[in-house]
Coordinates of C-alpha atoms in Angstrom, one line a residue:
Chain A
X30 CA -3.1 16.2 8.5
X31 CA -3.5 13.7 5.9
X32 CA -5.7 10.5 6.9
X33 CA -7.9 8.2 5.2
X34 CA -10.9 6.4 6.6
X35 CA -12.2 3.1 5.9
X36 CA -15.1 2.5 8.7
X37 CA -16.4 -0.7 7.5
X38 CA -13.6 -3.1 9.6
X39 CA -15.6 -6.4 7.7
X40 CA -18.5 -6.7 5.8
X41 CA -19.5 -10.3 4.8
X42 CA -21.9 -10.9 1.7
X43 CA -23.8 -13.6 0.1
X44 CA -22.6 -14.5 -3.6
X45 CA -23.8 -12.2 -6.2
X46 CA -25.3 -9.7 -3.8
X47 CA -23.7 -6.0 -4.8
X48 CA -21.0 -4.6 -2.1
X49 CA -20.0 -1.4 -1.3
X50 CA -16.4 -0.3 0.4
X51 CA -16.5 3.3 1.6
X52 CA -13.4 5.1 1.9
X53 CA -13.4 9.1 3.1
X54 CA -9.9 11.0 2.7
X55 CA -8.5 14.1 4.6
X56 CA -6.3 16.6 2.8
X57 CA -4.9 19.9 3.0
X58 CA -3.7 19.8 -0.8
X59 CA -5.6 20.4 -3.6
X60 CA -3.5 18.2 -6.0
X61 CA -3.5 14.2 -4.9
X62 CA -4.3 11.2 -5.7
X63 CA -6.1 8.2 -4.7
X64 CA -5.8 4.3 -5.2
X65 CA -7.7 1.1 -4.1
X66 CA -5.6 -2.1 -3.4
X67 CA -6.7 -5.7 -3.0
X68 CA -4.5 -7.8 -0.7
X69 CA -5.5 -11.4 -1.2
X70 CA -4.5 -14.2 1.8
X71 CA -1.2 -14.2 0.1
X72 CA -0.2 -10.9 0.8
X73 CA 0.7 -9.0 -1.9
X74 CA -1.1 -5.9 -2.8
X75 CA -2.9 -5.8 -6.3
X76 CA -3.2 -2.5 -8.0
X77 CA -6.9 -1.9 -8.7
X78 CA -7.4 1.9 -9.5
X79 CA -6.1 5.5 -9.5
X80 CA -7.9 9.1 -9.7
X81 CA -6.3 12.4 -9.2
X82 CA -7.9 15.2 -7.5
X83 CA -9.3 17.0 -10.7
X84 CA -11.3 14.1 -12.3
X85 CA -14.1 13.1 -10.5
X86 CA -16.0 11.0 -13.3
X87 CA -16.6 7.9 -11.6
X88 CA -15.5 4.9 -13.4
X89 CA -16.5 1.3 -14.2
X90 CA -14.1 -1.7 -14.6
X91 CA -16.1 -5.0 -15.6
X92 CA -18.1 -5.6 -12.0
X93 CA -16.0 -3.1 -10.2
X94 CA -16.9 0.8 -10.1
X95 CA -15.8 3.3 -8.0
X96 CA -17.3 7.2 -7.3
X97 CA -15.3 9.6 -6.4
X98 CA -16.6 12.9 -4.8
X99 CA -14.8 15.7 -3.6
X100 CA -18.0 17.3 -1.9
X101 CA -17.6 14.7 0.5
X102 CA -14.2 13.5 -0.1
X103 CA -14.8 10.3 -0.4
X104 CA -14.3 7.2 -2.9
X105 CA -16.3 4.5 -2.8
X106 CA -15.6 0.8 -4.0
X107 CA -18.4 -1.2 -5.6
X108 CA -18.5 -4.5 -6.6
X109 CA -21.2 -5.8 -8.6
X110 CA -22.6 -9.2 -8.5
X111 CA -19.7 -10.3 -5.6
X112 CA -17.9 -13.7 -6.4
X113 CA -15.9 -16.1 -3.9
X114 CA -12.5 -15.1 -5.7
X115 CA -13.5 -10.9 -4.3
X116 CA -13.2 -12.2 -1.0
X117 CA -9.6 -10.5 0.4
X118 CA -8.8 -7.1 2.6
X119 CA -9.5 -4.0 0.2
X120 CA -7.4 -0.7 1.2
X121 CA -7.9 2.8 -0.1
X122 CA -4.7 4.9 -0.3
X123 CA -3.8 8.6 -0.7
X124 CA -0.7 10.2 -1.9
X125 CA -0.4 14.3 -1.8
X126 CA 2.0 16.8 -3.2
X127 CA 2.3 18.3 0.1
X128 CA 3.7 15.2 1.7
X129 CA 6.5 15.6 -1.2
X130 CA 6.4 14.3 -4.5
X131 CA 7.4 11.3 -3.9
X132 CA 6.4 7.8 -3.2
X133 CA 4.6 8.1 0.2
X134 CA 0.9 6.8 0.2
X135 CA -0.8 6.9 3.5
X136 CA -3.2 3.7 3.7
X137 CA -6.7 3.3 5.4
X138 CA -7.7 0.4 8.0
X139 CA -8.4 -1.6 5.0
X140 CA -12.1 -3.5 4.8
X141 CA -12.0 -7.2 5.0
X142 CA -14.9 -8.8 2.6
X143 CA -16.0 -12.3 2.8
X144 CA -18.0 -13.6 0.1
X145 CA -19.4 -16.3 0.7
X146 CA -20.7 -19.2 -1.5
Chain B
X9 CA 7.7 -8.3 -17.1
X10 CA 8.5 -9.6 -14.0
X11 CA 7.1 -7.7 -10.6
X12 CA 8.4 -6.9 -7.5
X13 CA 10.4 -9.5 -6.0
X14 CA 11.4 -9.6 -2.0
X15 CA 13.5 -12.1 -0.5
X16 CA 13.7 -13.8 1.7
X17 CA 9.6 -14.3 2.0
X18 CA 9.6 -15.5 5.6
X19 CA 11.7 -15.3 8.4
X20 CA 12.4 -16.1 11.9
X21 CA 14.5 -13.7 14.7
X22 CA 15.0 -13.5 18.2
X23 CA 15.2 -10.1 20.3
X24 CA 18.2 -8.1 19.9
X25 CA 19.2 -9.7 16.6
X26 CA 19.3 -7.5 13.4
X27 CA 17.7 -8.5 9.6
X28 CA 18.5 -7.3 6.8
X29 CA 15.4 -7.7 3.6
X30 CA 16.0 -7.0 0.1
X31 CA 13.9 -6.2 -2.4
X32 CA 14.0 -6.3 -6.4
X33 CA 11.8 -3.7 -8.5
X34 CA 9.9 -3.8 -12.0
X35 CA 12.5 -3.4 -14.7
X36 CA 13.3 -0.1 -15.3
X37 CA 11.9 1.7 -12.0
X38 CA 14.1 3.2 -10.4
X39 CA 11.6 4.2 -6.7
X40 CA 11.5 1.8 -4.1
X41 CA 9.4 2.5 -1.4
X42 CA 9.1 0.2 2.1
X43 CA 5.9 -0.3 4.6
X44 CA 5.2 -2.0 7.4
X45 CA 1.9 -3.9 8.1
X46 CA 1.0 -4.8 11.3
X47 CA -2.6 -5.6 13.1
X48 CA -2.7 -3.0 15.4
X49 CA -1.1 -0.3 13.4
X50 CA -1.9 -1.1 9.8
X51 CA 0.5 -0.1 6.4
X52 CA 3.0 2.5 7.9
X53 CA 5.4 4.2 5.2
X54 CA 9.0 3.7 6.0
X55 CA 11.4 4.9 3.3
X56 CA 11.5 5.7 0.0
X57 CA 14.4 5.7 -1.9
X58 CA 15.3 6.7 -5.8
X59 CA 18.8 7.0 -7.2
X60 CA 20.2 5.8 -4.0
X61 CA 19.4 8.4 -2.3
X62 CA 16.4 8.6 0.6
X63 CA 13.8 11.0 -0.4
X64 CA 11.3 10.5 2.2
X65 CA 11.3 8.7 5.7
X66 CA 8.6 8.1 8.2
X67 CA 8.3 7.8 11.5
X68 CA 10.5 5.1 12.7
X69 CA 12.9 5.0 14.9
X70 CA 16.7 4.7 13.8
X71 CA 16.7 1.0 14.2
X72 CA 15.0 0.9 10.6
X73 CA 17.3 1.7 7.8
X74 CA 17.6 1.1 4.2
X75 CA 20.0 1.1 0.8
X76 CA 19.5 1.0 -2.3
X77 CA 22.2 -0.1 -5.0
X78 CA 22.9 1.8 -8.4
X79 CA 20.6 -1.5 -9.7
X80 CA 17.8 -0.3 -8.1
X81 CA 17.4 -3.2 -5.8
X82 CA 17.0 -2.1 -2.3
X83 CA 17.9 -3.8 1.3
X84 CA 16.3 -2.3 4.6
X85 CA 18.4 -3.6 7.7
X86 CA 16.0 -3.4 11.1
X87 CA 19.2 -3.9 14.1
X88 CA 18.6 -4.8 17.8
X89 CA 14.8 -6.4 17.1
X90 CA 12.0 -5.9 18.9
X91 CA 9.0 -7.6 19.2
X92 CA 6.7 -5.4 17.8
X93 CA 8.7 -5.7 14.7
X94 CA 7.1 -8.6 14.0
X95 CA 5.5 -7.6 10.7
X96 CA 4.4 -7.7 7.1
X97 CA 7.3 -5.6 5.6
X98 CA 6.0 -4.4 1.5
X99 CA 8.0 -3.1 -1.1
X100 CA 6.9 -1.1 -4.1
X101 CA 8.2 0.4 -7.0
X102 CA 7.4 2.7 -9.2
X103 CA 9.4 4.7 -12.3
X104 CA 10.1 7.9 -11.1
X105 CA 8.5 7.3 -7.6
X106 CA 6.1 11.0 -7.8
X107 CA 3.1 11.5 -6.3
X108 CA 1.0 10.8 -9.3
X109 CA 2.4 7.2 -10.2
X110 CA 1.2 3.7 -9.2
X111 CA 3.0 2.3 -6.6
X112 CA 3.5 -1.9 -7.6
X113 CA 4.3 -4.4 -4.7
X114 CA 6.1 -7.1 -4.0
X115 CA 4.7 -10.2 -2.3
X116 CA 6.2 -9.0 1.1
X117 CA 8.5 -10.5 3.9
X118 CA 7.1 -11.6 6.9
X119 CA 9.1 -11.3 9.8
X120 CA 8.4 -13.1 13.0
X121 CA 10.3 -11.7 16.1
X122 CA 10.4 -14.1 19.2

């Protein structure tokens, strides 16, 4: 069955140090696609990042990078140089064909970061 | 463009009472999908719906049900509430709502159940 892991409940990190959010997906399908959100205190979700199944360059966005490998099925989230404002719950999401091709994503735990001044 | 919109943004019910939240997509999608966020159980999928018709439930009981209108906006009705019910209720949207596209959400209801 589809799941997706986040085993890091909170992780709390001094300004500018360099965190990482781990994220490890179960699938039977070998087409799917998976997505990090940020949920700030206010509680909508934000839209960070997708990757299908058949890319696995890893990819850079300003101080945020994220490597995806399929050895391990997992997808990592790193933030580099942390900042106050990255403090907020972080979830990692997966969406498969096989669940039906449509809008279903199946969330991790989510992973609450505190950065702290 | 504007985003998702949900109203109302907070609410208060007692047991046995029914709610009804509505939700308004991203111009031009026409997928609406519902989830439920809780502490204990985290985001759950609930429905999704795309030309008014439900394409994918799951796994709720009957209590939770949902519309949507030929506008694309869509209302889920929760009847005789419970208090585990109380909740974080999302909405996204997406174009065509497949597997492949970026689900956008909507700041959320949050529904206290006393």
């Amino acid at each position: 069955a589809q799941k997706v892991t986040q085993a890091q409940t909170e992780i709390s990190v001094v300004e500018k140090e360099d965190v990482t959010l781990d994220c490890v997906y179960e699938t039977r399908d070998t087409t799917y696609y998976l997505f990090w959100y940020k949920q700030p205190p206010s509680g909508e979700l934000v839209f960070l990042i997708r990757r299908n199944s058949f890319d696995e360059q890893n990819e850079i966005s300003g101080r945020y990078s994220w490597n995806f490998q399929k050895s391990t099925s997992s997808f990592n989230f790193t933030i580099t140089a942390s900042q106050v404002v990255d403090s907020a719950v972080y979830f990692c999401a997966l969406s498969e064909l096989l669940s039906g091709n449509t809008g279903k994503l199946i969330f991790g735990q989510g992973t609450t970061l505190q950065v702290k001044p | 463009k504007a985003g998702v919109t949900q109203t109302p943004r907070y609410l208060i019910k007692t047991r046995g009472q029914q709610v009804t939240l509505s939700c308004s997509p991203i111009s031009g999608h026409r997928s609406v999908s519902w989830y439920q966020q809780t502490p204990g159980q985290g985001l759950q999928f609930l429905f999704e719906y795309f030309s008014e018709t439900q394409r994918n439930k799951g796994n709720f009981p009957g209590r939770f049900s949902g519309r949507q209108f030929s506008n694309s906006r869509s209302e889920m009705n929760v009847s005789t509430l419970e208090l585990g019910d109380s909740a974080l209720y999302l909405c996204a949207s997406s174009f065509g709502g497949s597997v492949e596209e970026t689900q956008y959400f909507g700041p959320g209801t949050r529904l206290l159940v006393l």
